[in-house]
Amino acid sequence: QVQLQESGPGLVKPSQTLSLTCTVSGDSITSNFFYWSWLRQPAGKALELIGHVYTSGSTNYNSSFKGRVTIFLDASRNQFSLRLSSVTAADTARYYCARDGSALYGMDVWGQGTTVIVSS
Amino acid sequence: EILLTQSPATLSLSPGERVTLSCRASQSIDSYLAWYQHKPGQAPRLLIYDTSNRATGIPARFSGSGSGTDFTLTISSLEPEDFAIYYCQQRNYWPYTFAQGTKLEI
């Protein structure tokens, strides 16, 4: 059974970099043709896809994050990570990692999410 | 960016009832639509992909239909565990976007 678990600081200061890691168990992040995704959901708002990294390491990002985002694989630890720079209070949200298939498929495995608050 | 609108925002129903949730896209997304169920404190769960295909392990009481801009998720007979928030997601255009969700409450 594939499981994903987010980890990282729950509090980040404005202008700093938010760093989260998703640990994958039950599947190898480099051996199957999946996209490993990061999403977030601010309170009372819709889920928002931040971006994803493919098993090859190639990435796609949501342009609304204006170059602030990096997602990368750590194959040795079977993890993938999110870095979001220059955070503001608007980046306060619950952050999720998920496994994603082809466009015709969907995000079939999710982590439970982790709340990140941006505040001084 | 494709805008998805779900209606209604909240539905109050009873176990055993049939319910149909609506999802409308701001432009055609062909059949590239998925539905998710989300309960507080839990991981979201993929229910339907490619408009009408049930994901692994999803009961037959869940069904999806539609094409182009208008889509529906139907639960034929609500079970107590079905009371949750349901989201649709379009996957035809990057970035994939979600609607605000419909909350099913008892």
PDB file of C-alpha atoms in Angstrom:
ATOM      1  CA  GLN A   1       0.000   0.000   0.000  1.00  0.00           C
ATOM      2  CA  VAL A   2       1.433   3.329  -1.090  1.00  0.00           C
ATOM      3  CA  GLN A   3       1.515   6.026   1.567  1.00  0.00           C
ATOM      4  CA  LEU A   4       2.674   9.630   1.538  1.00  0.00           C
ATOM      5  CA  GLN A   5       3.571  11.715   4.583  1.00  0.00           C
ATOM      6  CA  GLU A   6       4.353  15.417   4.641  1.00  0.00           C
ATOM      7  CA  SER A   7       6.831  16.885   7.105  1.00  0.00           C
ATOM      8  CA  GLY A   8       8.362  20.270   7.796  1.00  0.00           C
ATOM      9  CA  PRO A   9       8.075  23.390   9.919  1.00  0.00           C
ATOM     10  CA  GLY A  10       4.592  24.512  10.823  1.00  0.00           C
ATOM     11  CA  LEU A  11       5.642  28.143  11.203  1.00  0.00           C
ATOM     12  CA  VAL A  12       7.654  30.195   8.744  1.00  0.00           C
ATOM     13  CA  LYS A  13       8.570  33.875   8.972  1.00  0.00           C
ATOM     14  CA  PRO A  14       7.596  36.279   6.185  1.00  0.00           C
ATOM     15  CA  SER A  15      10.207  36.611   3.410  1.00  0.00           C
ATOM     16  CA  GLN A  16      11.783  33.270   4.347  1.00  0.00           C
ATOM     17  CA  THR A  17      11.655  29.976   2.449  1.00  0.00           C
ATOM     18  CA  LEU A  18       9.060  27.325   3.196  1.00  0.00           C
ATOM     19  CA  SER A  19      10.507  23.807   2.949  1.00  0.00           C
ATOM     20  CA  LEU A  20       8.421  20.640   3.066  1.00  0.00           C
ATOM     21  CA  THR A  21       9.268  17.020   2.402  1.00  0.00           C
ATOM     22  CA  CYS A  22       7.008  14.174   1.335  1.00  0.00           C
ATOM     23  CA  THR A  23       8.167  10.685   2.298  1.00  0.00           C
ATOM     24  CA  VAL A  24       6.866   7.926   0.048  1.00  0.00           C
ATOM     25  CA  SER A  25       6.467   4.350   1.228  1.00  0.00           C
ATOM     26  CA  GLY A  26       5.250   1.373  -0.763  1.00  0.00           C
ATOM     27  CA  ASP A  27       6.428   2.740  -4.110  1.00  0.00           C
ATOM     28  CA  SER A  28       9.649   4.001  -5.627  1.00  0.00           C
ATOM     29  CA  ILE A  29       9.559   7.603  -6.797  1.00  0.00           C
ATOM     30  CA  THR A  30      11.921   6.811  -9.673  1.00  0.00           C
ATOM     31  CA  SER A  31      10.746   3.447 -10.939  1.00  0.00           C
ATOM     32  CA  ASN A  32       7.174   4.156 -12.027  1.00  0.00           C
ATOM     33  CA  PHE A  33       5.746   6.740 -14.391  1.00  0.00           C
ATOM     34  CA  PHE A  34       4.087   9.050 -11.941  1.00  0.00           C
ATOM     35  CA  TYR A  35       4.122  12.725 -11.199  1.00  0.00           C
ATOM     36  CA  TRP A  36       4.808  13.645  -7.601  1.00  0.00           C
ATOM     37  CA  SER A  37       2.803  16.714  -6.770  1.00  0.00           C
ATOM     38  CA  TRP A  38       2.457  19.463  -4.209  1.00  0.00           C
ATOM     39  CA  LEU A  39      -0.846  21.219  -3.561  1.00  0.00           C
ATOM     40  CA  ARG A  40      -2.172  23.577  -0.969  1.00  0.00           C
ATOM     41  CA  GLN A  41      -5.482  24.787   0.394  1.00  0.00           C
ATOM     42  CA  PRO A  42      -5.801  28.085   2.252  1.00  0.00           C
ATOM     43  CA  ALA A  43      -8.633  28.155   4.748  1.00  0.00           C
ATOM     44  CA  GLY A  44     -11.958  28.559   2.982  1.00  0.00           C
ATOM     45  CA  LYS A  45     -10.437  28.401  -0.490  1.00  0.00           C
ATOM     46  CA  ALA A  46     -10.065  25.849  -3.246  1.00  0.00           C
ATOM     47  CA  LEU A  47      -7.252  23.364  -3.564  1.00  0.00           C
ATOM     48  CA  GLU A  48      -4.409  24.765  -5.653  1.00  0.00           C
ATOM     49  CA  LEU A  49      -1.818  22.741  -7.527  1.00  0.00           C
ATOM     50  CA  ILE A  50       1.655  24.166  -6.926  1.00  0.00           C
ATOM     51  CA  GLY A  51       3.536  21.871  -9.266  1.00  0.00           C
ATOM     52  CA  HIS A  52       4.956  18.429  -9.763  1.00  0.00           C
ATOM     53  CA  VAL A  53       8.113  16.511 -10.464  1.00  0.00           C
ATOM     54  CA  TYR A  54       8.195  13.515 -12.780  1.00  0.00           C
ATOM     55  CA  THR A  55      10.070  10.307 -12.061  1.00  0.00           C
ATOM     56  CA  SER A  56      12.793  11.575 -14.413  1.00  0.00           C
ATOM     57  CA  GLY A  57      13.225  14.718 -12.338  1.00  0.00           C
ATOM     58  CA  SER A  58      11.607  17.096 -14.823  1.00  0.00           C
ATOM     59  CA  THR A  59       9.202  19.611 -13.343  1.00  0.00           C
ATOM     60  CA  ASN A  60       6.112  21.662 -14.085  1.00  0.00           C
ATOM     61  CA  TYR A  61       5.107  24.592 -11.933  1.00  0.00           C
ATOM     62  CA  ASN A  62       1.983  26.691 -11.620  1.00  0.00           C
ATOM     63  CA  SER A  63       2.969  30.072 -13.038  1.00  0.00           C
ATOM     64  CA  SER A  64       0.935  31.839 -10.340  1.00  0.00           C
ATOM     65  CA  PHE A  65       3.859  31.181  -8.008  1.00  0.00           C
ATOM     66  CA  LYS A  66       6.007  33.446 -10.164  1.00  0.00           C
ATOM     67  CA  GLY A  67       9.275  31.565  -9.957  1.00  0.00           C
ATOM     68  CA  ARG A  68       9.222  31.155  -6.174  1.00  0.00           C
ATOM     69  CA  VAL A  69       8.805  27.379  -6.241  1.00  0.00           C
ATOM     70  CA  THR A  70      11.180  24.447  -6.588  1.00  0.00           C
ATOM     71  CA  ILE A  71      10.173  20.785  -6.409  1.00  0.00           C
ATOM     72  CA  PHE A  72      12.759  18.046  -6.528  1.00  0.00           C
ATOM     73  CA  LEU A  73      13.296  14.353  -5.925  1.00  0.00           C
ATOM     74  CA  ASP A  74      15.616  12.740  -3.405  1.00  0.00           C
ATOM     75  CA  ALA A  75      15.798   9.205  -4.745  1.00  0.00           C
ATOM     76  CA  SER A  76      18.145   7.954  -2.033  1.00  0.00           C
ATOM     77  CA  ARG A  77      15.528   8.721   0.596  1.00  0.00           C
ATOM     78  CA  ASN A  78      12.474   8.061  -1.596  1.00  0.00           C
ATOM     79  CA  GLN A  79      11.281  11.583  -0.900  1.00  0.00           C
ATOM     80  CA  PHE A  80      10.324  14.647  -2.855  1.00  0.00           C
ATOM     81  CA  SER A  81      10.415  18.171  -1.569  1.00  0.00           C
ATOM     82  CA  LEU A  82       8.911  21.614  -1.988  1.00  0.00           C
ATOM     83  CA  ARG A  83      10.652  24.904  -1.525  1.00  0.00           C
ATOM     84  CA  LEU A  84       8.657  28.126  -1.721  1.00  0.00           C
ATOM     85  CA  SER A  85      10.654  31.298  -1.322  1.00  0.00           C
ATOM     86  CA  SER A  86       9.761  34.828  -0.216  1.00  0.00           C
ATOM     87  CA  VAL A  87       6.656  33.694   1.625  1.00  0.00           C
ATOM     88  CA  THR A  88       3.945  36.039   2.829  1.00  0.00           C
ATOM     89  CA  ALA A  89       0.822  35.575   4.928  1.00  0.00           C
ATOM     90  CA  ALA A  90      -0.972  34.589   1.709  1.00  0.00           C
ATOM     91  CA  ASP A  91       1.075  31.373   1.695  1.00  0.00           C
ATOM     92  CA  THR A  92      -0.541  30.238   4.945  1.00  0.00           C
ATOM     93  CA  ALA A  93      -2.349  27.024   4.032  1.00  0.00           C
ATOM     94  CA  ARG A  94      -2.600  23.312   4.475  1.00  0.00           C
ATOM     95  CA  TYR A  95      -0.068  21.699   2.149  1.00  0.00           C
ATOM     96  CA  TYR A  96      -0.543  18.281   0.599  1.00  0.00           C
ATOM     97  CA  CYS A  97       1.657  15.968  -1.397  1.00  0.00           C
ATOM     98  CA  ALA A  98       0.105  13.544  -3.859  1.00  0.00           C
ATOM     99  CA  ARG A  99       0.926  10.948  -6.486  1.00  0.00           C
ATOM    100  CA  ASP A 100      -0.480  11.797  -9.893  1.00  0.00           C
ATOM    101  CA  GLY A 101      -0.898   9.731 -13.027  1.00  0.00           C
ATOM    102  CA  SER A 102      -1.522  10.778 -16.601  1.00  0.00           C
ATOM    103  CA  ALA A 103      -3.852  13.646 -17.461  1.00  0.00           C
ATOM    104  CA  LEU A 104      -6.670  11.172 -18.010  1.00  0.00           C
ATOM    105  CA  TYR A 105      -6.149   9.681 -14.592  1.00  0.00           C
ATOM    106  CA  GLY A 106      -6.001  11.515 -11.256  1.00  0.00           C
ATOM    107  CA  MET A 107      -4.203  11.976  -7.968  1.00  0.00           C
ATOM    108  CA  ASP A 108      -4.658   8.546  -6.509  1.00  0.00           C
ATOM    109  CA  VAL A 109      -2.592   8.756  -3.321  1.00  0.00           C
ATOM    110  CA  TRP A 110      -2.418  11.749  -1.008  1.00  0.00           C
ATOM    111  CA  GLY A 111      -0.787  12.635   2.236  1.00  0.00           C
ATOM    112  CA  GLN A 112      -2.928  13.856   5.092  1.00  0.00           C
ATOM    113  CA  GLY A 113      -1.506  17.345   4.768  1.00  0.00           C
ATOM    114  CA  THR A 114       0.440  19.672   6.999  1.00  0.00           C
ATOM    115  CA  THR A 115      -0.505  23.163   8.074  1.00  0.00           C
ATOM    116  CA  VAL A 116       1.990  25.945   7.480  1.00  0.00           C
ATOM    117  CA  ILE A 117       1.476  29.372   9.000  1.00  0.00           C
ATOM    118  CA  VAL A 118       3.453  32.344   7.783  1.00  0.00           C
ATOM    119  CA  SER A 119       3.845  34.804  10.615  1.00  0.00           C
ATOM    120  CA  SER A 120       6.540  36.756  12.393  1.00  0.00           C
TER     121      SER A 120
ATOM    122  CA  GLU B   1      -6.586  29.274 -16.094  1.00  0.00           C
ATOM    123  CA  ILE B   2      -9.723  27.132 -16.221  1.00  0.00           C
ATOM    124  CA  LEU B   3     -12.346  28.077 -13.664  1.00  0.00           C
ATOM    125  CA  LEU B   4     -14.458  25.286 -12.210  1.00  0.00           C
ATOM    126  CA  THR B   5     -17.717  25.986 -10.425  1.00  0.00           C
ATOM    127  CA  GLN B   6     -19.488  23.471  -8.240  1.00  0.00           C
ATOM    128  CA  SER B   7     -23.055  23.744  -7.115  1.00  0.00           C
ATOM    129  CA  PRO B   8     -24.506  23.803  -4.633  1.00  0.00           C
ATOM    130  CA  ALA B   9     -21.901  24.727  -1.992  1.00  0.00           C
ATOM    131  CA  THR B  10     -23.692  22.690   0.673  1.00  0.00           C
ATOM    132  CA  LEU B  11     -26.315  19.970   0.558  1.00  0.00           C
ATOM    133  CA  SER B  12     -28.214  18.618   3.549  1.00  0.00           C
ATOM    134  CA  LEU B  13     -29.408  15.077   2.937  1.00  0.00           C
ATOM    135  CA  SER B  14     -30.210  11.815   4.671  1.00  0.00           C
ATOM    136  CA  PRO B  15     -28.695   8.362   4.314  1.00  0.00           C
ATOM    137  CA  GLY B  16     -30.371   6.411   1.536  1.00  0.00           C
ATOM    138  CA  GLU B  17     -31.062   9.455  -0.616  1.00  0.00           C
ATOM    139  CA  ARG B  18     -29.768   9.905  -4.135  1.00  0.00           C
ATOM    140  CA  VAL B  19     -27.658  12.982  -4.825  1.00  0.00           C
ATOM    141  CA  THR B  20     -26.212  14.601  -7.925  1.00  0.00           C
ATOM    142  CA  LEU B  21     -23.399  17.133  -7.673  1.00  0.00           C
ATOM    143  CA  SER B  22     -22.657  19.535 -10.489  1.00  0.00           C
ATOM    144  CA  CYS B  23     -19.348  20.826 -11.817  1.00  0.00           C
ATOM    145  CA  ARG B  24     -19.100  23.372 -14.631  1.00  0.00           C
ATOM    146  CA  ALA B  25     -15.941  24.424 -16.456  1.00  0.00           C
ATOM    147  CA  SER B  26     -15.304  27.888 -17.922  1.00  0.00           C
ATOM    148  CA  GLN B  27     -14.403  26.239 -21.245  1.00  0.00           C
ATOM    149  CA  SER B  28     -14.406  22.768 -22.700  1.00  0.00           C
ATOM    150  CA  ILE B  29     -12.133  20.281 -20.945  1.00  0.00           C
ATOM    151  CA  ASP B  30     -13.180  17.257 -23.014  1.00  0.00           C
ATOM    152  CA  SER B  31     -13.424  14.373 -20.553  1.00  0.00           C
ATOM    153  CA  TYR B  32     -10.424  15.333 -18.422  1.00  0.00           C
ATOM    154  CA  LEU B  33     -12.294  15.582 -15.163  1.00  0.00           C
ATOM    155  CA  ALA B  34     -11.729  13.884 -11.814  1.00  0.00           C
ATOM    156  CA  TRP B  35     -13.729  13.829  -8.597  1.00  0.00           C
ATOM    157  CA  TYR B  36     -12.339  13.571  -5.073  1.00  0.00           C
ATOM    158  CA  GLN B  37     -13.841  12.993  -1.646  1.00  0.00           C
ATOM    159  CA  HIS B  38     -12.320  14.734   1.355  1.00  0.00           C
ATOM    160  CA  LYS B  39     -13.080  14.222   5.015  1.00  0.00           C
ATOM    161  CA  PRO B  40     -11.615  16.531   7.690  1.00  0.00           C
ATOM    162  CA  GLY B  41      -8.227  15.391   8.903  1.00  0.00           C
ATOM    163  CA  GLN B  42      -7.925  12.735   6.227  1.00  0.00           C
ATOM    164  CA  ALA B  43      -6.200  12.508   2.898  1.00  0.00           C
ATOM    165  CA  PRO B  44      -8.412  13.314  -0.088  1.00  0.00           C
ATOM    166  CA  ARG B  45      -9.515  10.235  -2.029  1.00  0.00           C
ATOM    167  CA  LEU B  46      -9.764   9.870  -5.788  1.00  0.00           C
ATOM    168  CA  LEU B  47     -13.271   8.701  -6.707  1.00  0.00           C
ATOM    169  CA  ILE B  48     -13.661   9.190 -10.457  1.00  0.00           C
ATOM    170  CA  TYR B  49     -11.203   9.870 -13.292  1.00  0.00           C
ATOM    171  CA  ASP B  50     -11.716  10.603 -16.976  1.00  0.00           C
ATOM    172  CA  THR B  51     -15.279  11.788 -16.162  1.00  0.00           C
ATOM    173  CA  SER B  52     -16.822   8.390 -15.544  1.00  0.00           C
ATOM    174  CA  ASN B  53     -14.238   5.801 -14.474  1.00  0.00           C
ATOM    175  CA  ARG B  54     -14.288   4.695 -10.860  1.00  0.00           C
ATOM    176  CA  ALA B  55     -10.906   4.554  -9.167  1.00  0.00           C
ATOM    177  CA  THR B  56      -9.742   1.350  -7.551  1.00  0.00           C
ATOM    178  CA  GLY B  57     -11.893   0.306  -4.614  1.00  0.00           C
ATOM    179  CA  ILE B  58     -14.619   2.917  -5.155  1.00  0.00           C
ATOM    180  CA  PRO B  59     -18.132   1.512  -4.636  1.00  0.00           C
ATOM    181  CA  ALA B  60     -20.518   1.258  -7.559  1.00  0.00           C
ATOM    182  CA  ARG B  61     -22.927   3.748  -5.961  1.00  0.00           C
ATOM    183  CA  PHE B  62     -20.567   6.489  -7.184  1.00  0.00           C
ATOM    184  CA  SER B  63     -20.875   7.383 -10.858  1.00  0.00           C
ATOM    185  CA  GLY B  64     -19.753  10.262 -13.030  1.00  0.00           C
ATOM    186  CA  SER B  65     -20.930  11.649 -16.326  1.00  0.00           C
ATOM    187  CA  GLY B  66     -20.669  14.651 -18.624  1.00  0.00           C
ATOM    188  CA  SER B  67     -18.442  16.116 -21.287  1.00  0.00           C
ATOM    189  CA  GLY B  68     -17.184  19.466 -22.489  1.00  0.00           C
ATOM    190  CA  THR B  69     -18.136  21.925 -19.765  1.00  0.00           C
ATOM    191  CA  ASP B  70     -20.812  20.192 -17.675  1.00  0.00           C
ATOM    192  CA  PHE B  71     -20.204  17.248 -15.401  1.00  0.00           C
ATOM    193  CA  THR B  72     -21.988  15.445 -12.614  1.00  0.00           C
ATOM    194  CA  LEU B  73     -21.154  13.071  -9.791  1.00  0.00           C
ATOM    195  CA  THR B  74     -24.031  10.910  -8.612  1.00  0.00           C
ATOM    196  CA  ILE B  75     -24.233   8.887  -5.425  1.00  0.00           C
ATOM    197  CA  SER B  76     -27.141   6.515  -5.881  1.00  0.00           C
ATOM    198  CA  SER B  77     -27.870   5.865  -2.211  1.00  0.00           C
ATOM    199  CA  LEU B  78     -25.980   7.789   0.455  1.00  0.00           C
ATOM    200  CA  GLU B  79     -24.178   5.827   3.119  1.00  0.00           C
ATOM    201  CA  PRO B  80     -23.205   7.469   6.440  1.00  0.00           C
ATOM    202  CA  GLU B  81     -19.550   7.468   5.397  1.00  0.00           C
ATOM    203  CA  ASP B  82     -20.332   9.500   2.254  1.00  0.00           C
ATOM    204  CA  PHE B  83     -20.904  12.736   4.153  1.00  0.00           C
ATOM    205  CA  ALA B  84     -17.837  14.749   3.201  1.00  0.00           C
ATOM    206  CA  ILE B  85     -16.650  17.456   0.822  1.00  0.00           C
ATOM    207  CA  TYR B  86     -16.485  16.618  -2.876  1.00  0.00           C
ATOM    208  CA  TYR B  87     -14.193  18.382  -5.335  1.00  0.00           C
ATOM    209  CA  CYS B  88     -13.965  18.238  -9.090  1.00  0.00           C
ATOM    210  CA  GLN B  89     -10.652  18.827 -10.862  1.00  0.00           C
ATOM    211  CA  GLN B  90      -9.971  19.550 -14.519  1.00  0.00           C
ATOM    212  CA  ARG B  91      -6.910  17.940 -16.018  1.00  0.00           C
ATOM    213  CA  ASN B  92      -7.021  19.152 -19.614  1.00  0.00           C
ATOM    214  CA  TYR B  93      -5.068  22.365 -19.132  1.00  0.00           C
ATOM    215  CA  TRP B  94      -2.078  23.207 -16.973  1.00  0.00           C
ATOM    216  CA  PRO B  95      -2.303  24.119 -14.197  1.00  0.00           C
ATOM    217  CA  TYR B  96      -4.895  21.554 -13.250  1.00  0.00           C
ATOM    218  CA  THR B  97      -7.520  23.379 -11.224  1.00  0.00           C
ATOM    219  CA  PHE B  98     -10.104  22.467  -8.619  1.00  0.00           C
ATOM    220  CA  ALA B  99     -13.546  23.796  -7.822  1.00  0.00           C
ATOM    221  CA  GLN B 100     -14.406  25.110  -4.375  1.00  0.00           C
ATOM    222  CA  GLY B 101     -16.214  21.916  -3.446  1.00  0.00           C
ATOM    223  CA  THR B 102     -19.655  20.761  -2.344  1.00  0.00           C
ATOM    224  CA  LYS B 103     -20.161  19.773   1.261  1.00  0.00           C
ATOM    225  CA  LEU B 104     -22.597  16.943   1.882  1.00  0.00           C
ATOM    226  CA  GLU B 105     -23.966  17.121   5.391  1.00  0.00           C
ATOM    227  CA  ILE B 106     -26.472  15.014   7.231  1.00  0.00           C
TER     228      ILE B 106
END
